[in-house]
Coordinates of C-alpha atoms in Angstrom, one line a residue:
X1 CA 68.8 3.4 -63.9
X2 CA 71.0 3.8 -60.3
X3 CA 68.9 5.4 -57.2
X4 CA 70.3 8.9 -57.5
X5 CA 68.9 9.1 -61.4
X6 CA 65.6 7.4 -60.3
X7 CA 65.1 10.1 -57.1
X8 CA 66.1 13.0 -59.6
X9 CA 63.6 11.8 -62.5
X10 CA 61.3 11.3 -59.8
X11 CA 61.5 14.8 -58.2
X12 CA 61.1 16.2 -62.0
X13 CA 57.8 13.9 -62.5
X14 CA 56.3 14.8 -58.9
X15 CA 56.6 18.4 -59.9
X16 CA 53.9 17.5 -62.8
X17 CA 51.1 15.9 -60.3
X18 CA 48.4 17.5 -59.1
X19 CA 45.9 15.9 -56.9
X20 CA 42.3 17.8 -56.3
X21 CA 38.7 17.0 -55.7
X22 CA 35.7 18.6 -56.3
X23 CA 33.3 19.8 -53.8
X24 CA 29.7 21.1 -54.1
X25 CA 26.4 21.1 -52.6
X26 CA 23.8 18.4 -54.0
X27 CA 23.1 19.3 -57.8
X28 CA 25.4 21.7 -58.4
X29 CA 27.3 20.1 -61.2
X30 CA 29.9 18.3 -59.7
X31 CA 29.7 15.0 -61.8
X32 CA 29.0 17.2 -65.1
X33 CA 32.1 19.2 -64.5
X34 CA 34.2 15.8 -64.1
X35 CA 32.8 14.4 -67.2
X36 CA 33.6 17.6 -69.1
X37 CA 37.1 16.8 -67.9
X38 CA 37.6 13.4 -68.8
X39 CA 36.4 14.5 -72.2
X40 CA 38.7 17.7 -72.6
X41 CA 41.9 15.4 -71.5
X42 CA 40.8 12.2 -73.9
X43 CA 40.6 10.2 -70.8
X44 CA 37.4 8.5 -72.3
X45 CA 36.6 8.1 -75.5
X46 CA 33.5 9.9 -77.4
X47 CA 32.3 6.2 -77.8
X48 CA 32.3 5.3 -74.2
X49 CA 31.0 8.3 -72.8
X50 CA 28.1 8.6 -70.8
X51 CA 26.6 11.2 -68.4
X52 CA 28.0 11.1 -64.8
X53 CA 30.7 8.6 -65.9
X54 CA 32.2 8.4 -62.3
X55 CA 28.5 7.9 -60.7
X56 CA 28.6 4.3 -61.4
X57 CA 25.2 3.4 -59.4
X58 CA 21.7 3.9 -61.3
X59 CA 20.8 5.4 -58.1
X60 CA 23.3 8.3 -58.6
X61 CA 22.2 9.0 -61.5
X62 CA 18.5 9.1 -60.8
X63 CA 19.2 11.4 -57.9
X64 CA 21.7 13.4 -59.0
X65 CA 23.8 12.9 -55.9
X66 CA 27.2 11.2 -55.7
X67 CA 27.0 8.2 -53.4
X68 CA 30.4 6.5 -53.3
X69 CA 33.7 8.2 -54.1
X70 CA 35.6 7.6 -56.9
X71 CA 39.0 8.2 -58.6
X72 CA 40.3 9.0 -62.2
X73 CA 43.8 9.9 -63.3
X74 CA 43.9 12.3 -66.5
X75 CA 46.9 13.5 -68.6
X76 CA 46.5 17.4 -69.8
X77 CA 48.6 19.0 -72.2
X78 CA 48.6 22.6 -70.5
X79 CA 48.9 25.8 -72.1
X80 CA 52.6 26.1 -71.1
X81 CA 53.7 23.2 -73.2
X82 CA 54.2 20.7 -70.3
X83 CA 52.0 17.2 -69.6
X84 CA 50.6 17.4 -66.1
X85 CA 48.9 14.0 -64.4
X86 CA 46.0 15.3 -62.8
X87 CA 44.0 12.9 -60.1
X88 CA 40.6 13.8 -59.7
X89 CA 38.7 12.5 -56.4
X90 CA 35.2 12.7 -57.0
X91 CA 33.7 13.3 -53.4
X92 CA 30.1 12.0 -52.3
X93 CA 27.4 14.7 -52.3
X94 CA 25.4 14.4 -49.2
X95 CA 25.7 15.5 -45.6
X96 CA 25.3 11.9 -44.5
X97 CA 28.8 10.9 -46.1
X98 CA 30.6 13.8 -44.3
X99 CA 33.7 11.6 -42.9
X100 CA 34.3 10.3 -46.4
X101 CA 34.3 13.6 -47.7
X102 CA 37.1 14.7 -45.0
X103 CA 39.1 11.7 -45.9
X104 CA 38.9 12.2 -49.7
X105 CA 40.1 15.8 -49.3
X106 CA 43.1 14.6 -46.8
X107 CA 44.2 12.8 -50.1
X108 CA 44.4 15.8 -52.0
X109 CA 46.5 19.2 -52.2
X110 CA 43.7 21.2 -53.5
X111 CA 39.9 21.6 -54.3
X112 CA 37.5 23.0 -56.8
X113 CA 34.6 24.2 -54.9
X114 CA 31.4 24.2 -57.4
X115 CA 28.8 26.9 -56.7
X116 CA 25.7 26.9 -58.8
X117 CA 25.3 30.6 -60.3
X118 CA 21.3 30.3 -59.9
X119 CA 21.1 28.8 -56.3
X120 CA 24.3 30.4 -54.8
X121 CA 25.8 29.3 -51.3
X122 CA 23.9 26.4 -49.8
X123 CA 24.5 24.3 -46.7
X124 CA 27.1 21.9 -48.3
X125 CA 29.2 24.5 -49.6
X126 CA 29.8 26.1 -46.6
X127 CA 30.1 22.9 -44.8
X128 CA 32.5 21.4 -47.5
X129 CA 34.5 24.8 -47.7
X130 CA 35.3 24.4 -43.8
X131 CA 36.3 20.8 -44.2
X132 CA 38.8 22.1 -46.8
X133 CA 40.2 24.6 -44.7
X134 CA 40.6 22.3 -41.8
X135 CA 42.7 20.3 -44.3
X136 CA 44.5 23.4 -45.2
X137 CA 43.6 23.0 -48.9
X138 CA 44.1 25.6 -51.9
X139 CA 40.4 26.1 -52.7
X140 CA 39.5 27.4 -56.6
X141 CA 36.2 28.5 -56.6
X142 CA 33.9 27.7 -60.0
X143 CA 30.5 29.5 -61.0
X144 CA 28.5 27.0 -62.7
X145 CA 25.7 27.2 -64.5
X146 CA 26.0 30.2 -66.0
X147 CA 23.9 29.6 -69.2
X148 CA 20.7 29.4 -66.9
X149 CA 17.9 32.2 -67.4
X150 CA 18.2 32.6 -63.7
X151 CA 21.7 32.7 -63.5
X152 CA 23.3 35.7 -61.3
X153 CA 27.1 34.9 -61.8
X154 CA 27.8 38.6 -60.7
X155 CA 26.1 38.3 -57.3
X156 CA 27.0 34.7 -56.4
X157 CA 30.7 35.6 -57.3
X158 CA 30.6 38.5 -54.7
X159 CA 29.1 36.1 -52.1
X160 CA 31.8 33.7 -52.8
X161 CA 34.4 36.4 -52.4
X162 CA 32.9 37.5 -49.1
X163 CA 33.4 33.8 -47.9
X164 CA 36.8 33.0 -49.2
X165 CA 38.3 36.4 -50.0
X166 CA 39.3 35.3 -53.7
X167 CA 38.8 38.4 -56.0
X168 CA 35.5 37.6 -57.9
X169 CA 36.9 38.9 -61.0
X170 CA 39.4 35.8 -60.9
X171 CA 37.0 33.1 -60.6
X172 CA 36.3 31.1 -63.5
X173 CA 32.3 31.2 -64.9
X174 CA 31.5 28.0 -66.7
X175 CA 28.7 26.0 -67.8
X176 CA 29.8 22.4 -67.2
X177 CA 26.7 20.8 -69.2
X178 CA 27.9 22.5 -72.6
X179 CA 31.8 22.7 -71.9
X180 CA 32.5 26.2 -71.6
X181 CA 35.3 27.6 -69.6
X182 CA 36.3 24.0 -68.4
X183 CA 39.9 24.2 -70.0
X184 CA 40.4 27.3 -67.9
X185 CA 39.4 25.4 -64.5
X186 CA 42.3 22.7 -65.5
X187 CA 44.9 25.5 -65.6
X188 CA 43.9 27.3 -62.6
X189 CA 44.3 23.8 -61.1
X190 CA 47.7 23.4 -62.5
X191 CA 48.7 27.2 -61.2
X192 CA 47.4 27.5 -58.1
X193 CA 47.5 23.8 -56.7
X194 CA 50.8 22.8 -55.3
X195 CA 52.4 19.5 -56.3
X196 CA 52.5 16.8 -53.7
X197 CA 55.6 17.2 -50.9
X198 CA 58.4 14.7 -52.0
X199 CA 58.6 12.4 -49.1
X200 CA 59.7 9.3 -51.6
X201 CA 62.5 7.9 -49.4
X202 CA 60.4 7.7 -45.9
X203 CA 58.9 4.7 -44.6
X204 CA 55.4 3.9 -46.5
X205 CA 52.3 5.6 -45.6
X206 CA 49.2 5.6 -47.9
X207 CA 45.8 6.9 -46.7
X208 CA 42.6 4.7 -47.8
X209 CA 40.1 7.1 -49.2
X210 CA 37.4 4.6 -49.8
X211 CA 37.5 1.1 -51.1
X212 CA 34.9 -1.5 -52.8
X213 CA 34.5 -5.2 -52.9
X214 CA 35.7 -7.5 -55.9
X215 CA 34.5 -10.7 -56.1
X216 CA 38.1 -12.1 -57.8
X217 CA 40.4 -9.7 -56.0
X218 CA 39.0 -9.1 -52.6
X219 CA 38.6 -5.5 -50.9
X220 CA 40.0 -2.9 -53.2
X221 CA 41.4 0.0 -51.5
X222 CA 41.7 3.3 -52.9
X223 CA 44.6 5.2 -51.7
X224 CA 46.8 8.0 -51.9
X225 CA 50.5 7.3 -50.9
X226 CA 51.7 10.1 -48.8
X227 CA 55.1 8.6 -47.7
X228 CA 57.4 6.2 -49.5
X229 CA 56.2 3.9 -52.2
X230 CA 54.2 0.6 -52.7
X231 CA 55.9 -2.1 -55.2
X232 CA 56.0 -5.9 -56.1
X233 CA 54.2 -8.3 -53.2
X234 CA 55.8 -7.2 -50.1
X235 CA 53.7 -7.9 -47.1
X236 CA 51.8 -5.0 -46.1
X237 CA 49.5 -3.8 -42.9
X238 CA 46.3 -1.6 -41.9
X239 CA 47.5 0.2 -38.7
X240 CA 43.8 0.9 -37.2
X241 CA 42.4 -2.8 -38.0
X242 CA 45.6 -4.9 -37.4
X243 CA 44.8 -6.6 -40.7
X244 CA 47.9 -7.7 -42.8
X245 CA 47.9 -8.7 -46.5
X246 CA 50.3 -9.4 -49.5
X247 CA 49.1 -7.1 -52.5
X248 CA 47.3 -8.8 -55.2
X249 CA 47.4 -5.9 -57.7
X250 CA 48.6 -2.2 -57.6
X251 CA 47.3 0.2 -60.1
X252 CA 46.0 3.5 -61.2
X253 CA 42.6 4.5 -62.2
X254 CA 42.1 5.8 -66.0
X255 CA 39.2 5.6 -65.5
X256 CA 39.1 1.5 -65.2
X257 CA 41.2 -0.2 -63.0
X258 CA 44.8 -0.4 -64.8
X259 CA 47.5 -2.5 -63.0
X260 CA 51.2 -0.8 -62.6
X261 CA 54.3 -1.7 -61.3
X262 CA 54.7 0.2 -58.2
X263 CA 52.8 3.7 -56.6
X264 CA 55.1 6.2 -55.4
X265 CA 54.3 9.3 -52.9
X266 CA 51.9 12.0 -54.1
X267 CA 50.1 9.2 -56.7
X268 CA 46.7 8.1 -56.3
X269 CA 45.7 4.6 -57.0
X270 CA 44.3 1.3 -55.6
X271 CA 46.0 -1.6 -54.1
X272 CA 43.9 -5.2 -54.5
X273 CA 44.2 -6.7 -50.7
X274 CA 42.8 -9.8 -51.1
X275 CA 40.9 -9.1 -47.8
X276 CA 37.0 -10.5 -47.6
X277 CA 35.3 -7.7 -45.8
X278 CA 35.5 -4.0 -46.1
X279 CA 35.3 -4.0 -42.1
X280 CA 39.1 -5.0 -42.4
X281 CA 40.0 -1.9 -44.6
X282 CA 38.1 1.0 -43.5
X283 CA 38.1 4.6 -44.8
X284 CA 40.6 6.8 -43.2
X285 CA 43.2 3.8 -42.3
X286 CA 46.6 4.0 -43.1
X287 CA 48.4 1.2 -45.0
X288 CA 52.2 0.5 -44.4
X289 CA 54.8 -2.2 -44.7
X290 CA 54.3 -5.0 -42.3
X291 CA 58.5 -5.4 -42.1
X292 CA 59.7 -1.8 -41.5
X293 CA 56.6 0.2 -41.7
X294 CA 55.5 3.6 -39.8
X295 CA 54.1 3.2 -36.6
X296 CA 52.6 6.5 -36.9
X297 CA 48.9 6.6 -38.4
X298 CA 47.8 9.8 -40.9
X299 CA 45.7 12.2 -38.6
X300 CA 41.9 11.8 -38.9
X301 CA 40.9 8.2 -38.9
X302 CA 37.7 7.2 -36.7
X303 CA 35.6 4.6 -36.9
X304 CA 32.2 5.7 -38.4
X305 CA 28.9 5.1 -36.1
X306 CA 25.6 4.5 -37.3
X307 CA 23.4 7.4 -36.3
X308 CA 19.7 5.9 -37.2
X309 CA 18.4 2.5 -36.7
X310 CA 15.4 0.8 -38.4
X311 CA 13.9 -2.9 -38.4
X312 CA 14.1 -4.1 -42.2
X313 CA 11.8 -7.3 -42.6
X314 CA 10.6 -9.2 -45.6
X315 CA 7.1 -9.1 -46.4
X316 CA 7.1 -12.8 -47.3
X317 CA 8.8 -14.6 -44.5
X318 CA 10.3 -17.2 -47.1
X319 CA 12.5 -14.3 -48.4
X320 CA 14.5 -14.0 -44.9
X321 CA 17.3 -15.8 -46.2
X322 CA 17.7 -13.8 -49.3
X323 CA 17.1 -10.5 -47.3
X324 CA 20.2 -11.6 -45.0
X325 CA 22.4 -12.4 -48.2
X326 CA 21.5 -9.1 -49.9
X327 CA 22.3 -7.2 -46.7
X328 CA 26.0 -9.1 -46.5
X329 CA 26.7 -8.3 -50.1
X330 CA 25.9 -4.6 -49.2
X331 CA 27.8 -4.8 -46.2
X332 CA 30.9 -6.0 -48.3
X333 CA 30.5 -2.2 -50.2
X334 CA 29.5 -0.3 -47.3
X335 CA 31.5 -0.4 -43.9
X336 CA 28.8 2.1 -42.0
X337 CA 26.1 -0.3 -42.5
X338 CA 25.6 -2.9 -39.5
X339 CA 22.8 -5.3 -38.7
X340 CA 21.8 -8.2 -36.7
X341 CA 18.9 -10.5 -36.7
X342 CA 15.6 -9.1 -34.9
X343 CA 12.5 -11.0 -34.0
X344 CA 9.3 -9.2 -34.0
X345 CA 6.0 -10.5 -32.7
X346 CA 4.1 -8.8 -35.2
X347 CA 6.6 -8.9 -38.5
X348 CA 8.3 -12.4 -37.4
X349 CA 12.0 -12.7 -38.5
X350 CA 13.9 -9.6 -39.8
X351 CA 17.0 -7.6 -39.4
X352 CA 17.8 -4.5 -37.1
X353 CA 19.7 -2.4 -39.3
X354 CA 22.2 0.9 -38.6
X355 CA 22.6 3.8 -40.9
X356 CA 24.6 6.8 -41.2
X357 CA 21.5 9.1 -41.8
X358 CA 18.0 8.6 -43.3
X359 CA 19.2 9.3 -47.2
X360 CA 22.0 6.5 -46.4
X361 CA 18.7 4.5 -45.0
X362 CA 16.4 5.7 -48.3
X363 CA 19.6 4.2 -50.6
X364 CA 19.9 0.9 -49.1
X365 CA 16.3 0.5 -48.9
X366 CA 16.0 1.2 -52.4
X367 CA 19.0 -1.1 -53.3
X368 CA 17.6 -4.0 -51.6
X369 CA 14.3 -3.5 -53.6
X370 CA 16.1 -2.8 -57.0
X371 CA 19.6 -5.1 -57.2
X372 CA 18.1 -7.9 -55.0
X373 CA 14.4 -8.0 -56.2
X374 CA 13.3 -7.9 -52.7
X375 CA 10.0 -6.8 -51.0
X376 CA 10.4 -5.5 -47.6
X377 CA 9.0 -3.7 -45.0
X378 CA 11.2 -0.9 -42.9
X379 CA 9.6 0.0 -39.6
X380 CA 9.8 3.8 -38.4
X381 CA 13.7 5.0 -37.8
X382 CA 14.6 5.5 -34.1
X383 CA 17.8 6.6 -32.7
X384 CA 20.2 5.1 -30.2
X385 CA 19.5 6.3 -26.7
X386 CA 21.9 5.8 -23.7
X387 CA 19.6 4.5 -20.6
X388 CA 21.4 4.9 -17.1
X389 CA 20.0 2.5 -14.8
X390 CA 19.5 2.8 -10.8
X391 CA 22.2 0.3 -10.3
X392 CA 24.6 2.8 -12.2
X393 CA 24.8 0.5 -15.4
X394 CA 24.4 2.3 -18.9
X395 CA 22.8 0.4 -21.9
X396 CA 22.5 1.5 -25.7
X397 CA 18.9 0.8 -26.7
X398 CA 18.6 1.5 -30.7
X399 CA 14.9 -0.3 -30.8
X400 CA 11.8 1.2 -28.7
X401 CA 11.0 -2.6 -27.9
X402 CA 14.1 -3.1 -25.9
X403 CA 13.6 -0.2 -23.4
X404 CA 13.6 -1.3 -20.2
X405 CA 10.6 -0.8 -17.5
X406 CA 10.4 2.7 -16.2
X407 CA 11.1 1.3 -12.4
X408 CA 14.5 0.5 -13.2
X409 CA 15.6 3.5 -15.1
X410 CA 17.3 6.5 -13.6
X411 CA 17.4 8.5 -16.9
X412 CA 17.3 8.3 -20.6
X413 CA 19.9 10.3 -22.7
X414 CA 19.3 10.8 -26.4
X415 CA 21.5 12.4 -29.2
X416 CA 21.3 16.3 -30.0
X417 CA 22.6 17.9 -33.2
X418 CA 23.8 20.8 -34.0
X419 CA 22.0 22.2 -37.3
X420 CA 22.6 24.8 -39.5
X421 CA 19.7 26.1 -41.6
X422 CA 20.4 28.6 -44.8
X423 CA 17.5 30.2 -45.5
X424 CA 16.0 33.9 -47.3
X425 CA 15.1 36.2 -44.4
X426 CA 11.2 36.2 -44.9
X427 CA 11.0 32.8 -44.1
X428 CA 13.2 33.2 -40.5
X429 CA 9.7 32.9 -38.6
X430 CA 8.2 29.9 -40.3
X431 CA 11.8 28.0 -39.6
X432 CA 11.6 29.3 -36.2
X433 CA 8.3 28.0 -35.5
X434 CA 8.9 24.4 -37.0
X435 CA 12.2 24.0 -35.1
X436 CA 10.7 25.1 -31.6
X437 CA 7.8 22.8 -32.2
X438 CA 10.6 20.0 -32.5
X439 CA 11.9 20.8 -29.5
X440 CA 14.7 22.4 -30.9
X441 CA 16.6 25.5 -29.0
X442 CA 17.8 28.5 -30.8
X443 CA 21.5 29.5 -30.8
X444 CA 22.4 32.2 -33.1
X445 CA 21.8 34.1 -36.3
X446 CA 24.5 34.8 -39.1
X447 CA 23.9 37.2 -42.1
X448 CA 25.4 35.9 -45.6
X449 CA 24.1 38.9 -46.9
X450 CA 21.3 41.4 -47.0
X451 CA 18.9 38.6 -48.2
X452 CA 19.8 35.5 -46.7
X453 CA 20.9 34.5 -43.1
X454 CA 22.0 31.0 -41.2
X455 CA 20.0 30.2 -38.3
X456 CA 21.8 27.7 -35.7
X457 CA 19.9 25.6 -33.7
X458 CA 20.2 22.5 -31.3
X459 CA 17.7 19.9 -31.7
X460 CA 17.4 16.0 -30.7
X461 CA 17.8 13.6 -33.6
X462 CA 14.6 11.8 -33.0
X463 CA 13.0 15.0 -34.3
X464 CA 14.6 15.4 -37.6
X465 CA 15.3 11.9 -39.1
X466 CA 11.6 11.4 -40.2
X467 CA 9.9 14.4 -41.9
X468 CA 11.5 17.4 -40.6
X469 CA 13.2 18.2 -43.9
X470 CA 10.3 17.7 -46.2
X471 CA 8.8 20.2 -43.9
X472 CA 11.3 22.7 -44.0
X473 CA 11.1 22.6 -47.7
X474 CA 7.6 23.1 -47.4
X475 CA 7.3 26.3 -45.1
X476 CA 10.4 27.8 -47.2
X477 CA 8.9 27.3 -50.7
X478 CA 12.3 24.9 -51.3
X479 CA 14.5 27.9 -50.8
X480 CA 15.9 26.3 -47.6
X481 CA 19.0 24.0 -47.1
X482 CA 20.1 22.4 -44.0
X483 CA 23.4 20.9 -42.5
X484 CA 23.7 19.1 -39.3
X485 CA 26.5 17.5 -36.9
X486 CA 26.2 15.3 -33.8
X487 CA 26.8 17.4 -31.0
X488 CA 25.8 15.6 -27.6
X489 CA 23.8 13.1 -25.6
X490 CA 21.2 15.1 -23.4
X491 CA 19.1 13.8 -20.6
X492 CA 15.4 14.0 -21.4
X493 CA 11.9 13.3 -19.8
X494 CA 11.5 10.2 -22.3
X495 CA 9.0 7.6 -22.2
X496 CA 8.0 4.6 -24.3
X497 CA 4.4 4.3 -25.9
X498 CA 3.2 0.9 -26.4
X499 CA 0.5 0.0 -28.6
X500 CA -1.8 -2.8 -27.4
X501 CA -4.1 -4.7 -30.3
X502 CA -6.5 -6.9 -28.4
X503 CA -4.7 -6.2 -25.4
X504 CA -1.4 -7.9 -26.8
X505 CA 1.6 -5.3 -27.2
X506 CA 2.8 -4.8 -30.9
X507 CA 6.6 -4.4 -30.6
X508 CA 7.1 -3.2 -34.0
X509 CA 4.5 0.0 -33.2
X510 CA 6.0 1.0 -29.9
X511 CA 8.1 4.5 -29.9
X512 CA 10.3 6.4 -27.5
X513 CA 9.3 10.0 -27.4
X514 CA 9.0 13.2 -24.9
X515 CA 6.6 12.7 -22.0
X516 CA 4.9 16.1 -23.4
X517 CA 4.1 14.6 -26.9
X518 CA 3.3 11.1 -25.5
X519 CA -0.6 11.7 -25.3
X520 CA -1.3 13.7 -28.3
X521 CA 1.2 11.2 -30.1
X522 CA -0.8 8.2 -29.1
X523 CA -3.8 9.4 -29.8
X524 CA -2.9 10.4 -33.4
X525 CA -1.9 6.9 -34.1
X526 CA -4.5 4.9 -32.4
X527 CA -7.0 7.1 -34.5
X528 CA -4.8 5.9 -37.5
X529 CA -4.7 2.4 -36.4
X530 CA -8.5 2.5 -36.2
X531 CA -9.3 3.3 -39.5
X532 CA -6.4 0.8 -40.8
X533 CA -7.0 -2.3 -38.9
X534 CA -9.7 -4.8 -40.6
X535 CA -12.8 -5.4 -38.7
X536 CA -13.2 -8.7 -37.1
X537 CA -16.0 -10.8 -35.7
X538 CA -15.3 -9.2 -32.5
X539 CA -14.6 -6.1 -31.0
X540 CA -11.0 -5.2 -30.9
X541 CA -9.5 -2.4 -28.4
X542 CA -6.8 -0.7 -29.7
X543 CA -4.6 1.3 -27.0
X544 CA -1.7 3.6 -26.5
X545 CA 0.0 2.8 -23.1
X546 CA 2.9 4.6 -20.9
X547 CA 3.9 1.3 -18.4
X548 CA 0.7 0.5 -17.2
X549 CA -1.0 3.6 -17.9
X550 CA -3.6 3.7 -20.8
X551 CA -3.5 6.9 -22.6
X552 CA -5.5 6.6 -25.7
X553 CA -8.1 4.1 -26.8
X554 CA -10.5 3.1 -29.7
X555 CA -12.4 0.1 -30.5
X556 CA -12.7 -1.6 -34.1
X557 CA -16.2 -2.2 -34.1
X558 CA -17.2 -6.0 -34.5
X559 CA -18.8 -7.4 -38.0
X560 CA -22.2 -8.5 -36.8
X561 CA -23.8 -11.5 -38.3
X562 CA -27.8 -11.2 -37.9
X563 CA -28.6 -14.1 -35.9
X564 CA -32.2 -13.3 -35.5
X565 CA -32.6 -13.7 -39.4
X566 CA -34.6 -16.9 -38.8
X567 CA -37.0 -15.6 -35.8
X568 CA -40.0 -14.7 -37.7
X569 CA -42.1 -14.6 -34.8
X570 CA -42.7 -16.5 -31.6
X571 CA -41.7 -15.2 -27.8
X572 CA -39.0 -12.4 -27.1
X573 CA -36.9 -15.2 -25.0
X574 CA -36.2 -16.9 -28.1
X575 CA -34.6 -14.1 -29.3
X576 CA -32.7 -13.3 -26.3
X577 CA -31.4 -16.8 -26.2
X578 CA -29.8 -16.4 -29.7
X579 CA -28.4 -13.3 -28.8
X580 CA -26.9 -15.0 -25.4
X581 CA -25.4 -17.5 -27.6
X582 CA -24.2 -15.2 -30.0
X583 CA -22.3 -12.7 -27.2
X584 CA -20.8 -16.2 -25.8
X585 CA -19.2 -17.0 -29.1
X586 CA -17.5 -13.9 -29.7
X587 CA -16.1 -14.0 -25.9
X588 CA -14.7 -17.1 -27.2
X589 CA -13.3 -15.9 -30.5
X590 CA -11.8 -12.8 -29.0
X591 CA -9.8 -15.0 -26.5
X592 CA -8.5 -17.5 -29.4
X593 CA -8.9 -14.7 -32.2
X594 CA -5.3 -13.0 -33.8
X595 CA -5.7 -9.6 -35.1
X596 CA -3.8 -9.4 -38.1
X597 CA -2.0 -5.6 -38.3
X598 CA -1.6 -4.8 -42.0
X599 CA 1.8 -3.2 -43.1
X600 CA 0.2 0.3 -43.7
X601 CA 0.1 0.3 -39.7
X602 CA 3.7 0.4 -39.4
X603 CA 4.1 3.2 -42.0
X604 CA 1.7 5.1 -40.0
X605 CA 4.1 6.0 -37.5
X606 CA 6.3 7.8 -40.3
X607 CA 3.3 10.6 -40.9
X608 CA 1.8 11.2 -37.4
X609 CA 3.0 14.7 -37.4
X610 CA 0.9 15.8 -40.4

């Protein structure tokens, strides 16, 4: 075919392409709906089908939440008699991965919004709707789980109508588990989501919306071709990182990787780059031709920075090399995980690791223990502080042990978050108390309907990374849902509380907290440690201190050896002589004796507010 014939053929083909993603709150049935679509379009045979097919990790299936984005191409024989190519991008389902969700949305023209008929609109529902509206996507609301006894599809549809303006009677009502109504959703995708724009003749620009590492092909970039086409082995480059590569393979997901000769504008697929690290191929980057490519990046790219930091140490020091190898392998598939070696006086050698949030940290810990069979100890999570010194220099501190002496600090700035809590009206008082006790500042209240509200607060990140979510669920009997975004760095009256065991500082037990809370937190920690540290042959003082000032102290009583057992009589001076000898021995033992701090002591930091 000549060029004109190819272009007219492509214009006709692009009219039958639809790119969409499914967005939902955690556990509203997003992955189950994707399963039913794969079955309905015969993309996966009944023999190969399994629940949550696109969730490849065991952890994803167990927790019921998508952790990594995935894509699949389906061919659907529509009711109008035409066959359509539908590209489905399954997005992550947790607030920690909001940036990845936004890049997946940019790769689409439309989004199917799944809302649970028994739970209604929740935090991530609204958050993802706003992300989709920012990308100017066509949103198709779907009411799922209508077969549940507690389902209220009519009321939930009305809530969604108030949110989006879509008439309630036009929304698809489905049961993804049983497959009821799924065909109607696909028909709506074809009818309401527009085909991709035709920019086939322009310079190549392709959006990277996810990636994973393959031992043989290097980094596999999941891409949406926005302009131009990728074909052959022509040299390509990434605009943000500057990395250049010759594609090893080009292809599509159906749902396994299948090689093709080219990908043109509007199509979703993958490029095997041969690169050895996902750091060189970041989510949101733009792929273009190295020779005659575009200099203009696709909008929205930013480098994701970790928000939560924790020390990860092997329980057995001999496993240090294995832990380093495991973290390096995890980092190949997760560019947002950062780590560097760290040494602790109490825990020896380990790593300081940075995570997107507490959920991301939990996932990494579980994968280290399960997939790499490591027994690890994680210290209490902390955040990154900005410390302004008297000489005008600013340094970033992500570990309490690294905080400089008080005498050189002008001010300490901590990250503050904007949070939205979605809750029934009757729990407003309990939520207000919880947030204000955590140094939160009330902003506004929005009424969703007659019974539910959105409470807006500003709160320090350090106050929500440990047990805030658990307490929120507890005081609202499980009804509240939470969404949060970074707001700004703010100066605060913050101090480092050090813990001294037998007058030696234990760096892994240090914490940074507000001066008003320091005394109470120090006192609670010392009480816990007194119960956890095993008794020695000498008295062990356990102290909490701010600088040189001790704010709390307790003594772990000595085990007493009865040296008077052999004294069955005689003068009292004989007894005094033996007791004096014992006292000298205990003093010498205290000077050279090392006190082992058990692992449970480091976990005590996680539950200080209970």
